[in-house]
């Protein structure tokens, strides 16, 4: 009888451990899903935004009052419990200071992060701060897009995936483009803000622009259409030049 009770306790303990591990696994998946989207917090005149889309992370800071871009950094991320790890592919601060790329490109940064019901406590910005979720992913254009080609007249030039690339990161209502080199750490520019996409019209409302602060506050409207999984994007650039760009989802 004692032996039977012992076996029963062992089996019950094993079942409890398995269920606990399974619950932890699902909790991890829930945490991953919970941070997907866009987050922000303000520190004086400085706005911090953080976006998590399709396993890609970007953190940007800009001075709202003075329309000044301050910096951005990002790359692929993973969330394990309360630990966020990012593999750096771009960092404007390090690029501007000409830090040796071997010291940071492709290296991992770690942060503490805890989110619950649209509030996130994290030290992404270099100090512990409380972030508010401003949107979730799930819109038709949500994802990480790579410029794969341009159309000029009737001719389309294609761009293969390589170290130098232009990405456009879109959540439910935020966008950011970055022109980067993930091998050398070279950074060519970025811009971002909020966007809408309705009835084939894609509109960007610019909140920061690294190349020209005078563009901040402008709204640009483009024609947007999906063809065979590619996003065709045409209109006038921020400089007023006609463009026809083709974007595809970033290959994993």
Tab-separated table of N, CA and C in Angstrom, residues 89-227:
chain	number	residue	atom	x	y	z
A	89	UNK	N	21.965	45.540	-35.468
A	89	UNK	CA	22.281	45.706	-36.889
A	89	UNK	C	22.517	47.170	-37.230
A	90	UNK	N	22.011	48.074	-36.404
A	90	UNK	CA	22.285	49.503	-36.611
A	90	UNK	C	22.211	50.233	-35.283
A	91	UNK	N	23.004	51.292	-35.187
A	91	UNK	CA	23.051	52.128	-33.984
A	91	UNK	C	23.659	53.457	-34.410
A	92	UNK	N	22.831	54.494	-34.505
A	92	UNK	CA	23.320	55.774	-35.021
A	92	UNK	C	24.374	56.400	-34.120
A	93	UNK	N	24.263	56.194	-32.826
A	93	UNK	CA	25.240	56.760	-31.898
A	93	UNK	C	26.620	56.154	-32.141
A	94	UNK	N	26.675	54.839	-32.228
A	94	UNK	CA	27.964	54.172	-32.446
A	94	UNK	C	28.510	54.471	-33.845
A	95	UNK	N	27.617	54.543	-34.832
A	95	UNK	CA	28.054	54.862	-36.190
A	95	UNK	C	28.633	56.275	-36.253
A	96	UNK	N	27.989	57.238	-35.562
A	96	UNK	CA	28.462	58.626	-35.564
A	96	UNK	C	29.805	58.753	-34.863
A	97	UNK	N	30.029	57.943	-33.813
A	97	UNK	CA	31.285	57.992	-33.069
A	97	UNK	C	32.364	57.096	-33.694
A	98	UNK	N	31.979	56.457	-34.820
A	98	UNK	CA	32.905	55.589	-35.549
A	98	UNK	C	33.497	54.500	-34.654
A	99	UNK	N	32.632	53.933	-33.805
A	99	UNK	CA	33.050	52.803	-32.985
A	99	UNK	C	33.329	51.617	-33.905
A	100	UNK	N	34.390	50.895	-33.649
A	100	UNK	CA	34.758	49.743	-34.472
A	100	UNK	C	33.559	48.806	-34.597
A	101	UNK	N	33.092	48.537	-35.844
A	101	UNK	CA	31.919	47.671	-36.029
A	101	UNK	C	32.070	46.294	-35.383
A	102	UNK	N	33.311	45.807	-35.311
A	102	UNK	CA	33.527	44.489	-34.711
A	102	UNK	C	33.169	44.469	-33.226
A	103	UNK	N	33.084	45.648	-32.629
A	103	UNK	CA	32.759	45.720	-31.202
A	103	UNK	C	31.259	45.677	-30.926
A	104	UNK	N	30.421	45.933	-31.971
A	104	UNK	CA	28.990	45.991	-31.687
A	104	UNK	C	28.089	45.394	-32.764
A	105	UNK	N	28.460	45.456	-34.028
A	105	UNK	CA	27.589	44.906	-35.072
A	105	UNK	C	27.480	43.388	-34.919
A	106	UNK	N	26.261	42.905	-34.834
A	106	UNK	CA	26.044	41.473	-34.653
A	106	UNK	C	26.167	41.013	-33.219
A	107	UNK	N	26.545	41.932	-32.324
A	107	UNK	CA	26.643	41.590	-30.909
A	107	UNK	C	25.261	41.744	-30.240
A	108	UNK	N	25.122	41.152	-29.075
A	108	UNK	CA	23.827	41.109	-28.400
A	108	UNK	C	23.750	42.101	-27.248
A	109	UNK	N	22.639	42.820	-27.172
A	109	UNK	CA	22.336	43.678	-26.040
A	109	UNK	C	21.212	43.054	-25.241
A	110	UNK	N	21.257	43.170	-23.922
A	110	UNK	CA	20.245	42.560	-23.065
A	110	UNK	C	19.561	43.620	-22.210
A	111	UNK	N	18.242	43.478	-22.045
A	111	UNK	CA	17.457	44.441	-21.288
A	111	UNK	C	16.418	43.701	-20.451
A	112	UNK	N	16.019	44.318	-19.345
A	112	UNK	CA	14.922	43.769	-18.551
A	112	UNK	C	13.622	44.347	-19.084
A	113	UNK	N	12.584	43.522	-19.142
A	113	UNK	CA	11.327	43.984	-19.714
A	113	UNK	C	10.172	43.181	-19.116
A	114	UNK	N	9.161	43.901	-18.669
A	114	UNK	CA	7.970	43.262	-18.113
A	114	UNK	C	6.761	44.057	-18.589
A	115	UNK	N	5.792	43.383	-19.172
A	115	UNK	CA	4.613	44.078	-19.682
A	115	UNK	C	3.344	43.440	-19.159
A	116	UNK	N	2.331	44.265	-19.006
A	116	UNK	CA	1.038	43.769	-18.538
A	116	UNK	C	-0.043	44.786	-18.881
A	117	UNK	N	-1.020	44.345	-19.660
A	117	UNK	CA	-2.195	45.161	-19.948
A	117	UNK	C	-1.837	46.537	-20.514
A	118	UNK	N	-0.965	46.553	-21.539
A	118	UNK	CA	-0.649	47.795	-22.230
A	118	UNK	C	0.358	48.683	-21.547
A	119	UNK	N	0.977	48.195	-20.473
A	119	UNK	CA	2.025	48.951	-19.777
A	119	UNK	C	3.277	48.092	-19.729
A	120	UNK	N	4.422	48.697	-20.037
A	120	UNK	CA	5.682	47.963	-20.063
A	120	UNK	C	6.718	48.689	-19.213
A	121	UNK	N	7.390	47.945	-18.348
A	121	UNK	CA	8.494	48.478	-17.571
A	121	UNK	C	9.776	47.897	-18.161
A	122	UNK	N	10.644	48.767	-18.663
A	122	UNK	CA	11.834	48.290	-19.363
A	122	UNK	C	12.943	49.326	-19.271
A	123	UNK	N	14.191	48.836	-19.418
A	123	UNK	CA	15.352	49.737	-19.401
A	123	UNK	C	15.949	49.895	-20.800
A	124	UNK	N	15.105	49.804	-21.827
A	124	UNK	CA	15.550	49.925	-23.218
A	124	UNK	C	16.277	51.240	-23.462
A	125	UNK	N	15.809	52.305	-22.831
A	125	UNK	CA	16.358	53.636	-23.078
A	125	UNK	C	17.621	53.930	-22.271
A	126	UNK	N	18.083	52.941	-21.499
A	126	UNK	CA	19.265	53.157	-20.672
A	126	UNK	C	18.914	53.377	-19.217
A	127	UNK	N	17.632	53.521	-18.940
A	127	UNK	CA	17.169	53.618	-17.567
A	127	UNK	C	15.789	52.982	-17.488
A	128	UNK	N	15.408	52.555	-16.309
A	128	UNK	CA	14.102	51.933	-16.134
A	128	UNK	C	13.013	52.973	-16.363
A	129	UNK	N	12.061	52.651	-17.220
A	129	UNK	CA	10.997	53.598	-17.545
A	129	UNK	C	9.693	52.837	-17.771
A	130	UNK	N	8.595	53.578	-17.683
A	130	UNK	CA	7.280	53.003	-17.919
A	130	UNK	C	6.796	53.424	-19.300
A	131	UNK	N	6.552	52.437	-20.155
A	131	UNK	CA	6.132	52.654	-21.528
A	131	UNK	C	4.646	52.349	-21.662
A	132	UNK	N	3.961	53.080	-22.546
A	132	UNK	CA	2.562	52.806	-22.864
A	132	UNK	C	2.461	52.254	-24.285
A	133	UNK	N	1.639	51.234	-24.444
A	133	UNK	CA	1.461	50.659	-25.772
A	133	UNK	C	0.541	51.557	-26.587
A	134	UNK	N	0.994	51.941	-27.777
A	134	UNK	CA	0.213	52.854	-28.611
A	134	UNK	C	-0.518	52.140	-29.732
A	135	UNK	N	-0.108	50.939	-30.084
A	135	UNK	CA	-0.885	50.127	-31.013
A	135	UNK	C	-0.338	48.703	-31.030
A	136	UNK	N	-1.112	47.823	-31.598
A	136	UNK	CA	-0.682	46.442	-31.799
A	136	UNK	C	-0.542	46.187	-33.292
A	137	UNK	N	0.170	45.140	-33.635
A	137	UNK	CA	0.291	44.774	-35.039
A	137	UNK	C	-1.021	44.126	-35.502
A	138	UNK	N	-1.087	43.794	-36.761
A	138	UNK	CA	-2.294	43.146	-37.267
A	138	UNK	C	-2.928	43.882	-38.428
A	139	UNK	N	-2.430	45.084	-38.760
A	139	UNK	CA	-2.922	45.817	-39.919
A	139	UNK	C	-2.389	45.153	-41.192
A	140	UNK	N	-3.011	45.408	-42.351
A	140	UNK	CA	-2.581	44.766	-43.601
A	140	UNK	C	-1.100	44.950	-43.930
A	141	UNK	N	-0.518	46.091	-43.538
A	141	UNK	CA	0.885	46.345	-43.873
A	141	UNK	C	1.840	46.061	-42.715
A	142	UNK	N	1.341	45.596	-41.587
A	142	UNK	CA	2.228	45.315	-40.459
A	142	UNK	C	3.298	44.314	-40.863
A	143	UNK	N	4.551	44.628	-40.530
A	143	UNK	CA	5.655	43.732	-40.861
A	143	UNK	C	6.933	44.496	-41.104
A	144	UNK	N	7.978	43.757	-41.428
A	144	UNK	CA	9.271	44.348	-41.778
A	144	UNK	C	9.468	44.146	-43.270
A	145	UNK	N	9.518	45.249	-43.995
A	145	UNK	CA	9.607	45.222	-45.449
A	145	UNK	C	11.000	45.643	-45.897
A	146	UNK	N	11.441	45.059	-46.994
A	146	UNK	CA	12.731	45.423	-47.601
A	146	UNK	C	12.479	45.933	-49.016
A	147	UNK	N	13.151	47.044	-49.387
A	147	UNK	CA	13.009	47.521	-50.754
A	147	UNK	C	13.658	46.510	-51.699
A	148	UNK	N	12.855	45.935	-52.560
A	148	UNK	CA	13.353	44.896	-53.464
A	148	UNK	C	13.485	45.367	-54.904
A	149	UNK	N	12.963	46.571	-55.196
A	149	UNK	CA	13.088	47.052	-56.564
A	149	UNK	C	12.522	48.443	-56.750
A	150	UNK	N	12.819	49.006	-57.899
A	150	UNK	CA	12.282	50.299	-58.297
A	150	UNK	C	11.808	50.206	-59.739
A	151	UNK	N	10.816	51.016	-60.063
A	151	UNK	CA	10.307	51.063	-61.428
A	151	UNK	C	10.581	52.429	-62.006
A	152	UNK	N	11.185	52.448	-63.183
A	152	UNK	CA	11.439	53.692	-63.909
A	152	UNK	C	10.938	53.496	-65.327
A	153	UNK	N	9.870	54.231	-65.657
A	153	UNK	CA	9.227	53.989	-66.944
A	153	UNK	C	8.598	52.610	-66.943
A	154	UNK	N	8.957	51.814	-67.942
A	154	UNK	CA	8.443	50.445	-68.007
A	154	UNK	C	9.437	49.436	-67.458
A	155	UNK	N	10.565	49.933	-66.974
A	155	UNK	CA	11.626	49.030	-66.514
A	155	UNK	C	11.635	48.917	-64.993
A	156	UNK	N	11.805	47.697	-64.509
A	156	UNK	CA	11.900	47.443	-63.075
A	156	UNK	C	13.276	46.889	-62.760
A	157	UNK	N	14.004	47.579	-61.879
A	157	UNK	CA	15.298	47.082	-61.421
A	157	UNK	C	15.099	46.416	-60.075
A	158	UNK	N	15.688	45.245	-59.891
A	158	UNK	CA	15.517	44.502	-58.647
A	158	UNK	C	16.786	44.573	-57.805
A	159	UNK	N	16.594	44.453	-56.499
A	159	UNK	CA	17.703	44.501	-55.550
A	159	UNK	C	17.735	43.221	-54.743
A	160	UNK	N	18.783	42.409	-54.892
A	160	UNK	CA	18.868	41.169	-54.106
A	160	UNK	C	19.161	41.482	-52.633
A	161	UNK	N	18.871	40.531	-51.765
A	161	UNK	CA	19.167	40.707	-50.357
A	161	UNK	C	20.676	40.711	-50.143
A	162	UNK	N	21.174	41.747	-49.488
A	162	UNK	CA	22.603	41.870	-49.211
A	162	UNK	C	22.789	42.666	-47.936
A	163	UNK	N	24.060	42.884	-47.559
A	163	UNK	CA	24.326	43.564	-46.288
A	163	UNK	C	23.769	44.988	-46.276
A	164	UNK	N	23.893	45.691	-47.380
A	164	UNK	CA	23.346	47.041	-47.472
A	164	UNK	C	21.883	46.938	-47.881
A	165	UNK	N	20.993	47.522	-47.086
A	165	UNK	CA	19.566	47.366	-47.351
A	165	UNK	C	18.767	48.546	-46.803
A	166	UNK	N	17.591	48.740	-47.380
A	166	UNK	CA	16.643	49.723	-46.866
A	166	UNK	C	15.413	48.972	-46.376
A	167	UNK	N	15.080	49.182	-45.108
A	167	UNK	CA	13.954	48.504	-44.493
A	167	UNK	C	12.868	49.507	-44.139
A	168	UNK	N	11.639	49.038	-44.145
A	168	UNK	CA	10.525	49.837	-43.639
A	168	UNK	C	9.795	48.959	-42.628
A	169	UNK	N	9.762	49.436	-41.378
A	169	UNK	CA	9.195	48.679	-40.265
A	169	UNK	C	7.838	49.289	-39.932
A	170	UNK	N	6.774	48.497	-40.054
A	170	UNK	CA	5.431	49.007	-39.827
A	170	UNK	C	4.701	48.182	-38.766
A	171	UNK	N	4.149	48.893	-37.773
A	171	UNK	CA	3.250	48.260	-36.806
A	171	UNK	C	1.823	48.512	-37.304
A	172	UNK	N	0.875	48.584	-36.380
A	172	UNK	CA	-0.493	48.869	-36.792
A	172	UNK	C	-0.670	50.278	-37.316
A	173	UNK	N	0.059	51.249	-36.738
A	173	UNK	CA	-0.080	52.631	-37.209
A	173	UNK	C	1.224	53.428	-37.193
A	174	UNK	N	2.347	52.773	-36.919
A	174	UNK	CA	3.630	53.473	-36.941
A	174	UNK	C	4.516	52.913	-38.046
A	175	UNK	N	5.351	53.809	-38.604
A	175	UNK	CA	6.303	53.373	-39.613
A	175	UNK	C	7.679	53.943	-39.299
A	176	UNK	N	8.700	53.244	-39.757
A	176	UNK	CA	10.062	53.751	-39.730
A	176	UNK	C	10.836	53.100	-40.867
A	177	UNK	N	11.531	53.911	-41.640
A	177	UNK	CA	12.443	53.345	-42.628
A	177	UNK	C	13.874	53.572	-42.152
A	178	UNK	N	14.743	52.628	-42.462
A	178	UNK	CA	16.159	52.755	-42.127
A	178	UNK	C	16.981	52.273	-43.318
A	179	UNK	N	18.025	53.004	-43.638
A	179	UNK	CA	18.975	52.599	-44.675
A	179	UNK	C	20.271	52.242	-43.972
A	180	UNK	N	20.645	50.956	-43.998
A	180	UNK	CA	21.718	50.457	-43.139
A	180	UNK	C	22.614	49.470	-43.872
A	181	UNK	N	23.749	49.178	-43.256
A	181	UNK	CA	24.619	48.096	-43.696
A	181	UNK	C	24.859	47.219	-42.473
A	182	UNK	N	24.335	45.993	-42.494
A	182	UNK	CA	24.374	45.154	-41.297
A	182	UNK	C	25.727	44.477	-41.096
A	183	UNK	N	26.667	44.728	-42.003
A	183	UNK	CA	28.009	44.177	-41.827
A	183	UNK	C	28.986	45.228	-41.330
A	184	UNK	N	28.916	46.430	-41.891
A	184	UNK	CA	29.860	47.485	-41.528
A	184	UNK	C	29.315	48.431	-40.465
A	185	UNK	N	27.987	48.404	-40.241
A	185	UNK	CA	27.384	49.332	-39.288
A	185	UNK	C	27.144	50.715	-39.869
A	186	UNK	N	27.444	50.900	-41.158
A	186	UNK	CA	27.215	52.203	-41.792
A	186	UNK	C	25.720	52.522	-41.781
A	187	UNK	N	25.407	53.789	-41.533
A	187	UNK	CA	24.019	54.223	-41.430
A	187	UNK	C	23.799	55.392	-42.383
A	188	UNK	N	22.797	55.262	-43.267
A	188	UNK	CA	22.570	56.287	-44.289
A	188	UNK	C	21.407	57.215	-43.984
A	189	UNK	N	20.467	56.774	-43.157
A	189	UNK	CA	19.356	57.662	-42.834
A	189	UNK	C	18.157	56.916	-42.295
A	190	UNK	N	17.222	57.693	-41.717
A	190	UNK	CA	15.982	57.127	-41.197
A	190	UNK	C	14.922	58.209	-41.131
A	191	UNK	N	13.693	57.788	-41.055
A	191	UNK	CA	12.569	58.688	-40.865
A	191	UNK	C	11.395	57.869	-40.377
A	192	UNK	N	10.451	58.521	-39.736
A	192	UNK	CA	9.317	57.751	-39.242
A	192	UNK	C	8.243	58.611	-38.624
A	193	UNK	N	7.206	57.928	-38.163
A	193	UNK	CA	6.067	58.596	-37.553
A	193	UNK	C	4.869	57.679	-37.594
A	194	UNK	N	3.706	58.225	-37.896
A	194	UNK	CA	2.487	57.425	-37.991
A	194	UNK	C	2.069	57.313	-39.457
A	195	UNK	N	1.215	56.319	-39.736
A	195	UNK	CA	0.740	56.148	-41.104
A	195	UNK	C	-0.703	55.659	-41.104
A	196	UNK	N	-1.346	55.848	-42.240
A	196	UNK	CA	-2.658	55.259	-42.489
A	196	UNK	C	-2.623	54.583	-43.848
A	197	UNK	N	-3.447	53.570	-44.010
A	197	UNK	CA	-3.543	52.869	-45.294
A	197	UNK	C	-5.004	52.529	-45.519
A	198	UNK	N	-5.649	53.294	-46.395
A	198	UNK	CA	-7.071	53.127	-46.648
A	198	UNK	C	-7.369	53.319	-48.126
A	199	UNK	N	-8.175	52.414	-48.680
A	199	UNK	CA	-8.644	52.512	-50.063
A	199	UNK	C	-7.507	52.746	-51.054
A	200	UNK	N	-6.396	52.014	-50.844
A	200	UNK	CA	-5.279	52.111	-51.774
A	200	UNK	C	-4.418	53.344	-51.607
A	201	UNK	N	-4.669	54.132	-50.549
A	201	UNK	CA	-3.877	55.329	-50.281
A	201	UNK	C	-3.074	55.125	-48.992
A	202	UNK	N	-1.761	55.253	-49.120
A	202	UNK	CA	-0.851	55.110	-47.981
A	202	UNK	C	-0.319	56.499	-47.642
A	203	UNK	N	-0.552	56.942	-46.397
A	203	UNK	CA	-0.138	58.293	-45.995
A	203	UNK	C	0.797	58.223	-44.803
A	204	UNK	N	1.948	58.879	-44.926
A	204	UNK	CA	2.923	58.954	-43.842
A	204	UNK	C	2.888	60.343	-43.213
A	205	UNK	N	2.826	60.370	-41.886
A	205	UNK	CA	2.895	61.627	-41.131
A	205	UNK	C	4.236	61.637	-40.404
A	206	UNK	N	5.147	62.492	-40.848
A	206	UNK	CA	6.543	62.434	-40.411
A	206	UNK	C	6.729	63.100	-39.049
A	207	UNK	N	7.288	62.343	-38.107
A	207	UNK	CA	7.585	62.860	-36.767
A	207	UNK	C	9.085	63.032	-36.536
A	208	UNK	N	9.905	62.314	-37.291
A	208	UNK	CA	11.359	62.495	-37.210
A	208	UNK	C	11.974	62.139	-38.553
A	209	UNK	N	13.070	62.831	-38.871
A	209	UNK	CA	13.748	62.612	-40.151
A	209	UNK	C	15.207	62.991	-39.948
A	210	UNK	N	16.102	62.025	-40.075
A	210	UNK	CA	17.504	62.275	-39.751
A	210	UNK	C	18.200	63.201	-40.735
A	211	UNK	N	17.728	63.261	-41.955
A	211	UNK	CA	18.429	64.032	-42.997
A	211	UNK	C	18.008	65.492	-43.071
A	212	UNK	N	16.766	65.789	-42.650
A	212	UNK	CA	16.276	67.158	-42.798
A	212	UNK	C	15.121	67.378	-41.820
A	213	UNK	N	15.377	68.101	-40.733
A	213	UNK	CA	14.346	68.343	-39.721
A	213	UNK	C	13.161	69.135	-40.265
A	214	UNK	N	13.376	69.848	-41.389
A	214	UNK	CA	12.288	70.633	-41.956
A	214	UNK	C	11.162	69.757	-42.499
A	215	UNK	N	11.441	68.461	-42.688
A	215	UNK	CA	10.403	67.554	-43.191
A	215	UNK	C	9.421	67.156	-42.085
A	216	UNK	N	9.833	67.364	-40.833
A	216	UNK	CA	8.992	66.964	-39.705
A	216	UNK	C	7.682	67.751	-39.736
A	217	UNK	N	6.568	67.035	-39.566
A	217	UNK	CA	5.251	67.661	-39.610
A	217	UNK	C	4.560	67.518	-40.951
A	218	UNK	N	5.310	67.120	-41.972
A	218	UNK	CA	4.728	66.951	-43.301
A	218	UNK	C	3.987	65.624	-43.396
A	219	UNK	N	3.024	65.566	-44.289
A	219	UNK	CA	2.302	64.331	-44.597
A	219	UNK	C	2.480	64.028	-46.072
A	220	UNK	N	2.835	62.791	-46.374
A	220	UNK	CA	3.060	62.370	-47.751
A	220	UNK	C	2.075	61.271	-48.104
A	221	UNK	N	1.417	61.427	-49.230
A	221	UNK	CA	0.434	60.428	-49.654
A	221	UNK	C	0.955	59.682	-50.879
A	222	UNK	N	0.784	58.366	-50.844
A	222	UNK	CA	1.236	57.504	-51.936
A	222	UNK	C	0.108	56.566	-52.345
A	223	UNK	N	0.200	56.092	-53.573
A	223	UNK	CA	-0.669	55.003	-53.997
A	223	UNK	C	-0.011	53.712	-53.550
A	224	UNK	N	-0.793	52.817	-52.965
A	224	UNK	CA	-0.243	51.553	-52.492
A	224	UNK	C	-1.116	50.390	-52.926
A	225	UNK	N	-0.492	49.364	-53.473
A	225	UNK	CA	-1.241	48.198	-53.911
A	225	UNK	C	-0.399	46.951	-53.689
A	226	UNK	N	-1.051	45.854	-53.298
A	226	UNK	CA	-0.365	44.590	-53.114
A	226	UNK	C	-0.501	43.754	-54.380
A	227	UNK	N	0.634	43.270	-54.875
A	227	UNK	CA	0.650	42.414	-56.058
A	227	UNK	C	1.560	41.228	-55.804
